[in-house]
Tab-separated table of C-alpha atoms and ligand atoms in Angstrom:
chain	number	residue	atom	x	y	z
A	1	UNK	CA	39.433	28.922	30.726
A	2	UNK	CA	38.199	30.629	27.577
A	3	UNK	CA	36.218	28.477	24.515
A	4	UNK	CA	37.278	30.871	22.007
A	5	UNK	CA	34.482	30.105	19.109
A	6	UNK	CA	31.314	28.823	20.001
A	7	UNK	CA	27.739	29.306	18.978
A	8	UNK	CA	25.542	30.501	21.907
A	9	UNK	CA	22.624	31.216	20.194
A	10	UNK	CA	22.782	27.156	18.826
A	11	UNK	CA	23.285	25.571	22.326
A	12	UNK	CA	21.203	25.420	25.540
A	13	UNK	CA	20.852	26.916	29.017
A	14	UNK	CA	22.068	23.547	29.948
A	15	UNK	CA	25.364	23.219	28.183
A	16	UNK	CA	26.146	26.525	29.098
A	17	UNK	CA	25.776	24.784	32.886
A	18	UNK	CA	28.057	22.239	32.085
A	19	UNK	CA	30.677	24.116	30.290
A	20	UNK	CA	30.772	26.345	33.478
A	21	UNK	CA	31.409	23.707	35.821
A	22	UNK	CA	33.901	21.865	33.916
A	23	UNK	CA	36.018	25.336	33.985
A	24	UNK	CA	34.831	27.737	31.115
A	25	UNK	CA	34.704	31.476	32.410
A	26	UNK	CA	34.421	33.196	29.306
A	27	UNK	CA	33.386	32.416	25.961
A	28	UNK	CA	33.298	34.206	22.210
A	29	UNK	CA	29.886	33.269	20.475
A	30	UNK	CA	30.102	34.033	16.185
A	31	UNK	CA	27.450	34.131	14.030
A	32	UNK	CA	26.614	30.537	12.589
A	33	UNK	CA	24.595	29.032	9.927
A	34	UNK	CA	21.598	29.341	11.434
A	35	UNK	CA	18.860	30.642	11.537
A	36	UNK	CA	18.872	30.593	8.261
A	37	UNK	CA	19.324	34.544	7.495
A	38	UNK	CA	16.946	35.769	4.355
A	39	UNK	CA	17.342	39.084	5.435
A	40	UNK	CA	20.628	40.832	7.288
A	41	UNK	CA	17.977	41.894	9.529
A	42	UNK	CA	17.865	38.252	10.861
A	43	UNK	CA	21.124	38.191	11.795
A	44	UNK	CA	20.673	41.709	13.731
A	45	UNK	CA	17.706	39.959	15.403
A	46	UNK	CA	20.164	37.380	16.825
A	47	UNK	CA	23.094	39.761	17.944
A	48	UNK	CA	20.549	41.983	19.752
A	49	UNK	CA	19.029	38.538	21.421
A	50	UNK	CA	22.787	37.460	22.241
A	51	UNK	CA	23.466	40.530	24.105
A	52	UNK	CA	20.187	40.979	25.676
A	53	UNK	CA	19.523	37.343	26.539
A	54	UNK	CA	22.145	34.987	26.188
A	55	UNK	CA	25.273	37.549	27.644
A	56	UNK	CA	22.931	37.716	30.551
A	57	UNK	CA	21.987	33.652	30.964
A	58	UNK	CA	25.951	33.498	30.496
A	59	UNK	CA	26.621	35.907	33.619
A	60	UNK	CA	24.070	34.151	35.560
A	61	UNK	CA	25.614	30.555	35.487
A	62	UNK	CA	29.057	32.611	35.855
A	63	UNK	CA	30.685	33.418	31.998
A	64	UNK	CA	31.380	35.978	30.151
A	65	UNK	CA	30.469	36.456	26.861
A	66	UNK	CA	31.799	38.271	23.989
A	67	UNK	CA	30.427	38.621	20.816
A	68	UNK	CA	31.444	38.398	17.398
A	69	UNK	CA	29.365	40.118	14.752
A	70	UNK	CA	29.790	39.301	10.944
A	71	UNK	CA	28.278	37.640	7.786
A	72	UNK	CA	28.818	33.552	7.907
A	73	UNK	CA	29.848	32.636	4.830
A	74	UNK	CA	27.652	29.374	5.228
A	75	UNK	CA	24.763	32.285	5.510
A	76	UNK	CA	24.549	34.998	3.253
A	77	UNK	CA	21.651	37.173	3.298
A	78	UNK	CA	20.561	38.218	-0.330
A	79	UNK	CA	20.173	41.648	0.625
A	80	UNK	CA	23.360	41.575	2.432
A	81	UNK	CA	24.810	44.533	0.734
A	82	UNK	CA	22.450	46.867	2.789
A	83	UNK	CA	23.961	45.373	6.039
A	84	UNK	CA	27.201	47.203	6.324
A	85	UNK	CA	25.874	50.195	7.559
A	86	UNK	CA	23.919	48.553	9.786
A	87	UNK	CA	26.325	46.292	10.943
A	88	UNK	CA	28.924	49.937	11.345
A	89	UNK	CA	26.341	51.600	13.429
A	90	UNK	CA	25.340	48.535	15.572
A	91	UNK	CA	28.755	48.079	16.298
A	92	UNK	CA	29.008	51.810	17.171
A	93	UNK	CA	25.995	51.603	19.276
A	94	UNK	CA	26.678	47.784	21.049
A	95	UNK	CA	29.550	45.586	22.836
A	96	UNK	CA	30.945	43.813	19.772
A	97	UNK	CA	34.739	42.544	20.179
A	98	UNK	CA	35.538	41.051	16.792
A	99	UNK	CA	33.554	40.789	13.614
A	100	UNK	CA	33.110	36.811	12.933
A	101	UNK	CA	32.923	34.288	11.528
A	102	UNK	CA	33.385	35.285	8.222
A	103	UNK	CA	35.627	33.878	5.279
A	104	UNK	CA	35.173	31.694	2.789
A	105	UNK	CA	33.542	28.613	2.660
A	106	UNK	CA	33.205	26.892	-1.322
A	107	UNK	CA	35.020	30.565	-2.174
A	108	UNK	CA	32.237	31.537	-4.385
A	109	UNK	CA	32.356	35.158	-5.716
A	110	UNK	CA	29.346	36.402	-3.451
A	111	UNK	CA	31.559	34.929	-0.402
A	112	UNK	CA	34.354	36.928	-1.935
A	113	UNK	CA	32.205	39.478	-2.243
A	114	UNK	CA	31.221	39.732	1.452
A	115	UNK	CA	34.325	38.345	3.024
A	116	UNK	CA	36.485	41.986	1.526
A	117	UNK	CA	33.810	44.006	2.959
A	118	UNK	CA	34.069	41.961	6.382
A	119	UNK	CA	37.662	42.323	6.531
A	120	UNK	CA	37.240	46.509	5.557
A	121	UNK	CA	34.803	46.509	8.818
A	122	UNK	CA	37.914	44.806	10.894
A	123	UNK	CA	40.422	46.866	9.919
A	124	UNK	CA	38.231	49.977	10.428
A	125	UNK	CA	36.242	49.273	13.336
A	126	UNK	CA	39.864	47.553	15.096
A	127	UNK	CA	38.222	44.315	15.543
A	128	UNK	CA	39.856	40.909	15.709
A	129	UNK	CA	38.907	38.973	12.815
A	130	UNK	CA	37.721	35.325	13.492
A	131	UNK	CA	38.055	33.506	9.936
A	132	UNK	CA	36.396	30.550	9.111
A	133	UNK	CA	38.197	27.710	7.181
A	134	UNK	CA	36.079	24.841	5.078
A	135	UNK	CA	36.303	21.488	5.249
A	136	UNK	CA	37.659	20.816	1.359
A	137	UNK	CA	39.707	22.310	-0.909
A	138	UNK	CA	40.698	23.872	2.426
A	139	UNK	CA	44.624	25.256	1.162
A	140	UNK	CA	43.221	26.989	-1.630
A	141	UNK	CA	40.769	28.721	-0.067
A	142	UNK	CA	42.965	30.090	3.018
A	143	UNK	CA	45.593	30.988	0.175
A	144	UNK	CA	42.647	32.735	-0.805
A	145	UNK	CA	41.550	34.279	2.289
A	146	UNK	CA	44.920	35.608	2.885
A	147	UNK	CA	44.900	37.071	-0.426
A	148	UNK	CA	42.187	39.086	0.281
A	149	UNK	CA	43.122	40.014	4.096
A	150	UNK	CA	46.729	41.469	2.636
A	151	UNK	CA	44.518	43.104	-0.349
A	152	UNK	CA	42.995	44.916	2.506
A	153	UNK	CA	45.724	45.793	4.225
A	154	UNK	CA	44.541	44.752	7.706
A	155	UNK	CA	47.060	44.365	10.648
A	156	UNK	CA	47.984	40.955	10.765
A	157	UNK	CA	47.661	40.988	14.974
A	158	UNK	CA	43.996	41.211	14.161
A	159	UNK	CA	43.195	38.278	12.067
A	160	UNK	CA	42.984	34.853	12.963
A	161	UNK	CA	42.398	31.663	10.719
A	162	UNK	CA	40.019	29.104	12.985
A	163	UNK	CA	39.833	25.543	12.180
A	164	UNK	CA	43.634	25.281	11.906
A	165	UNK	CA	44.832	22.072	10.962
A	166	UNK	CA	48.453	20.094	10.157
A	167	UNK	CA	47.560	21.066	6.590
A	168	UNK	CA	47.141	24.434	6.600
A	169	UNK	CA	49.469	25.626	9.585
A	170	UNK	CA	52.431	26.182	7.775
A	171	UNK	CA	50.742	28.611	5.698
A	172	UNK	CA	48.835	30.452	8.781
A	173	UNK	CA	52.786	30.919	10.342
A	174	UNK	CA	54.529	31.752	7.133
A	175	UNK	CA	52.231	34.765	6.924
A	176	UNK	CA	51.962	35.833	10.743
A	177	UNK	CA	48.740	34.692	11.473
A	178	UNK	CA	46.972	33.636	14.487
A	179	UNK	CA	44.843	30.701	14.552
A	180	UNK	CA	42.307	28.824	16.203
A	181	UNK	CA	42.511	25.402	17.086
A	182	UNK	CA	38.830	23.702	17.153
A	183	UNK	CA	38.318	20.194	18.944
A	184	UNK	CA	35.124	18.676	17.156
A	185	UNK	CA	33.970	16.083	14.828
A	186	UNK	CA	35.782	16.633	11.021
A	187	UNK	CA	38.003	18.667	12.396
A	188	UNK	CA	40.627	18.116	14.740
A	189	UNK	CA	40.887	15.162	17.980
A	190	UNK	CA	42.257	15.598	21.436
A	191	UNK	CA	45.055	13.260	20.264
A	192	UNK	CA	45.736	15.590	16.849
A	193	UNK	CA	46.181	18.664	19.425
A	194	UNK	CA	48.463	16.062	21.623
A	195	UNK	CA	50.641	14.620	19.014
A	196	UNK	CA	51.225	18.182	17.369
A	197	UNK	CA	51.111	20.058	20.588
A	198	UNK	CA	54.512	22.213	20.003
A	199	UNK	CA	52.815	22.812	16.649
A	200	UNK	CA	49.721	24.354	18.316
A	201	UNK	CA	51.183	26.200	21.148
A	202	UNK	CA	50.985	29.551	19.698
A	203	UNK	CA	46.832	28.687	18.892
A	204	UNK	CA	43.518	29.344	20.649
A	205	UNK	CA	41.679	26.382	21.745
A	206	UNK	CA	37.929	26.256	20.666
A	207	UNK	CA	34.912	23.800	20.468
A	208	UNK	CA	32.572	25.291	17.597
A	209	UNK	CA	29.878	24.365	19.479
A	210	UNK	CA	26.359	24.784	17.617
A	211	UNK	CA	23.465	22.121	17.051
A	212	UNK	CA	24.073	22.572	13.122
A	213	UNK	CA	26.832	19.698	13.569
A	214	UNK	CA	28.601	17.020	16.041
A	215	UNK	CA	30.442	19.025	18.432
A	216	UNK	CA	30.957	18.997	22.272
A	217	UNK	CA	30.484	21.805	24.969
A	218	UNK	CA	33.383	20.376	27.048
A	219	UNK	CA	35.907	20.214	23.863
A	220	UNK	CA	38.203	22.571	25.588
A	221	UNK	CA	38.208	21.463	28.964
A	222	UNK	CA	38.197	17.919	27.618
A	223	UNK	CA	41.149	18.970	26.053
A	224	UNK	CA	43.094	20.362	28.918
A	225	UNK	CA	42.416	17.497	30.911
A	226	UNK	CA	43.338	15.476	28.103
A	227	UNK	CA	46.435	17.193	28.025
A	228	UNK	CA	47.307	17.363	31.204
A	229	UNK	CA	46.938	13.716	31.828
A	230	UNK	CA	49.841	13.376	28.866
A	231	UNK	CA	51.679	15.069	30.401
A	232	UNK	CA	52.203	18.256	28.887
A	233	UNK	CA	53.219	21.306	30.557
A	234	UNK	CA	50.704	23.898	32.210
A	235	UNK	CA	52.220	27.161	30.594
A	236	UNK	CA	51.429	25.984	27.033
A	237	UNK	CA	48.061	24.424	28.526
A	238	UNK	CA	47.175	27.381	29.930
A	239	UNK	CA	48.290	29.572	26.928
A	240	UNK	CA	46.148	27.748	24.725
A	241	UNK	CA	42.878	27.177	26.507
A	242	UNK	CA	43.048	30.859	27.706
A	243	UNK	CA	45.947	33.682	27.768
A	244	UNK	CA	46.615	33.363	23.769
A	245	UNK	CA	42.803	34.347	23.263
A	246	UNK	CA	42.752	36.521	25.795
A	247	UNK	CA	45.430	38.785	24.381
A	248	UNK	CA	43.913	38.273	20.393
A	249	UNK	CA	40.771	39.390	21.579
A	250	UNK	CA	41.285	41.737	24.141
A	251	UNK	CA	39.358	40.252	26.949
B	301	ZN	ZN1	31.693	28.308	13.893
């Protein structure tokens, strides 16, 4: 079972235990809102922890972990133009398997600004792209978000919308997308997944998990077992809380 967006560098040793024995093998970590990032170097600081530290905690207690690598659009350093280069020849030099989260968040133009160059380090690096989706206004800016990704030119097999919701599916599928369905607090409920399940079953089950906000280690295997009690079948269980990511990602 694979929590396809969490925050590894936001949770503990602990819930790493517990997500473990409740079924998680393998996880994706993205770069969050915190530590507050003044400098791009901050958020180098925390991918070279991840892999160093965290990766390694994560193989001890027995899951993988794969990191993202981007700006957060909740956490733009102000020198952040410097960063691509740094960011190109980390991931040159390092185990990075997607560049995220990144997107747009109150779809300023800085967050414009950074979210293009994001998306250019995708599309040349290869990487999947793990978008991030706000809590308001949340069509327009994915309308927006799209705009950009097809401005760029970026192969739609790499880029998935997270945070997917009722309200902005039909947009995600009339353009291709992939998506990410996250179980937490604001967004969506075990029952929202349940009642829309045929909805989802092309999606990528996630928890979001970070101490920045309310959210739950076990949200995916919650989920399945949540699921499973209703009733619903274990191909599109198992799709969603493992073999869809596996194949976006690569893992
Ligand atoms: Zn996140």
């Amino acid at each position: 079972m694979i929590d396809s967006h969490t925050h590894i560098q936001l949770i503990s040793y602990y819930d790493l235990k517990l997500m473990h024995k409740y079924g998680i093998d393998s996880l994706v970590t993205c770069v969050g809102s915190a530590p507050v990032a003044n400098s791009y170097l901050t958020i180098i600081d925390v991918m070279s922890t991840t892999l160093n530290l965290y990766r390694k905690n994560g193989r001890e207690i027995g899951i993988d972990v794969f990191l993202g690598m981007g700006i957060n659009p909740r956490n733009i350093p102000m020198d952040w133009e410097k960063s691509i280069n740094a960011f190109s020849d980390f991931i040159n030099k390092n185990d990075i398997i997607a560049i995220g989260e990144v997107g747009l968040d109150s779809g300023s133009d800085i967050e414009i600004n950074v979210f293009r160059e994001m998306v250019k380090l995708a599309k040349d690096y290869e990487k999947p792209l793990i978008i991030h989706t706000p809590n308001e206004r949340r069509l327009e800016i994915v309308n927006e978000e799209i705009k950009i990704i097809e401005e760029i030119g970026i192969s739609k097999d790499l880029v998935e919308i997270d945070h997917a919701g009722m309200d902005i599916l039909p947009l995600i599928k009339e353009h291709g997308l992939n998506f990410g369905i996250t179980v937490k607090v604001n967004r969506l409920s075990k029952n929202d997944v349940l009642k829309n399940i045929h909805e989802f079953e092309r999606g990528m089950l996630n928890s979001d998990v970070t101490n920045v906000n309310d959210s739950d280690p076990l949200a995916v295997p919650n989920t399945v077992k949540f699921l499973k009690n209703h009733d619903v079948k274990d191909d599109i269980i198992e799709r969603i809380a493992d073999r869809n990511a596996r194949k976006f990602f690569r893992i």
